[in-house]
C-alpha cells in the first residue's frame, strides 16, 4: 500500500484483525496490547471489520444467542470455564435479545 493512498475497507479490516489477534494472545506484553487497543480505535473500533463484500460485519442474532446459551450452560469442570458472574451476564444479554 502506497503511504499516500487511503487504505481500502479490506486493508483496514486486515489491520484490525491483526490487532484483535494481538489482544487475545496471552504471550504479548501489556504495552503491546495497549498499542493495539489504541490502533483499533484509530481504525474505527468494531466498525473496522468488513465482510468480503465490503459491507460492515453484522452479527447473526442466532449465533449470538447460541454463544450466550453455551456460556450459561458450560459446566464448571469444562476447559472453557465461565464464572458465575459471566453466566449471569450472559443470561441478562440473552433476555435483552428477546
Coordinates of C-alpha atoms in Angstrom, one line a residue:
X1 CA 0.0 0.0 0.0
X2 CA 1.4 3.4 -1.0
X3 CA 1.7 5.7 2.1
X4 CA -0.2 8.4 0.3
X5 CA -3.2 6.2 -0.7
X6 CA -6.1 5.8 1.6
X7 CA -6.4 2.1 2.7
X8 CA -9.3 0.1 1.4
X9 CA -12.0 -1.3 3.6
X10 CA -10.4 -4.7 3.2
X11 CA -7.0 -3.4 4.2
X12 CA -8.4 -1.7 7.3
X13 CA -10.2 -4.9 8.2
X14 CA -7.0 -6.9 7.9
X15 CA -5.1 -4.4 10.1
X16 CA -7.8 -4.5 12.7
X17 CA -7.8 -8.4 12.6
X18 CA -4.1 -8.3 13.4
X19 CA -4.6 -6.0 16.4
X20 CA -7.5 -8.1 17.7
X21 CA -5.3 -11.2 17.4
X22 CA -2.6 -9.4 19.4
X23 CA -5.1 -8.5 22.1
X24 CA -6.2 -12.2 22.6
X25 CA -2.6 -13.5 22.5
X26 CA -1.5 -14.4 26.1
X27 CA 2.2 -14.1 25.1
X28 CA 2.1 -10.4 24.2
X29 CA 3.1 -7.6 26.6
X30 CA 0.7 -5.2 28.3
X31 CA 2.4 -2.4 26.3
X32 CA 1.8 -4.2 23.0
X33 CA -1.8 -4.7 23.9
X34 CA -2.3 -1.1 24.8
X35 CA -0.8 -0.1 21.5
X36 CA -3.2 -2.5 19.7
X37 CA -6.2 -1.1 21.6
X38 CA -5.2 2.5 20.5
X39 CA -4.6 1.4 16.9
X40 CA -8.0 -0.3 16.8
X41 CA -9.7 2.9 18.0
X42 CA -7.9 4.8 15.2
X43 CA -9.1 2.2 12.7
X44 CA -12.7 2.7 13.9
X45 CA -13.1 0.1 16.7
X46 CA -15.5 -2.7 15.9
X47 CA -16.7 -0.8 12.8
X48 CA -13.3 -1.5 11.2
X49 CA -14.2 -5.1 10.4
X50 CA -15.8 -5.7 7.0
X51 CA -17.1 -8.8 5.3
X52 CA -15.7 -9.9 1.9
X53 CA -18.3 -7.9 0.1
X54 CA -17.2 -4.7 1.7
X55 CA -20.3 -4.4 4.0
X56 CA -19.7 -3.9 7.7
X57 CA -19.9 -7.3 9.5
X58 CA -23.2 -7.8 11.3
X59 CA -23.6 -10.3 14.0
X60 CA -26.0 -13.1 13.3
X61 CA -28.5 -13.0 16.2
X62 CA -29.0 -16.8 16.2
X63 CA -25.2 -17.3 16.6
X64 CA -25.0 -14.7 19.3
X65 CA -27.9 -16.3 21.2
X66 CA -26.2 -19.7 20.8
X67 CA -22.9 -18.4 22.2
X68 CA -24.7 -16.9 25.2
X69 CA -26.6 -20.2 25.8
X70 CA -23.3 -22.1 25.6
X71 CA -21.7 -19.8 28.2
X72 CA -24.7 -20.2 30.5
X73 CA -24.6 -24.0 30.3
X74 CA -20.9 -24.6 30.4
X75 CA -20.1 -26.9 33.3
X76 CA -17.6 -25.7 35.9
X77 CA -15.2 -28.6 35.1
X78 CA -15.0 -27.6 31.4
X79 CA -11.8 -26.4 29.8
X80 CA -13.8 -23.3 28.8
X81 CA -14.6 -22.2 32.3
X82 CA -17.2 -19.4 32.6
X83 CA -17.6 -17.7 36.0
X84 CA -20.9 -17.4 37.8
X85 CA -20.7 -13.7 37.1
X86 CA -20.1 -14.4 33.4
X87 CA -23.1 -16.7 33.3
X88 CA -25.3 -14.1 34.9
X89 CA -24.2 -11.5 32.4
X90 CA -24.9 -13.9 29.5
X91 CA -28.4 -14.5 30.9
X92 CA -29.0 -10.8 31.0
X93 CA -27.8 -10.3 27.5
X94 CA -29.9 -13.2 26.3
X95 CA -33.0 -11.8 28.0
X96 CA -32.4 -8.4 26.4
X97 CA -32.4 -10.0 23.0
X98 CA -35.9 -11.4 23.4

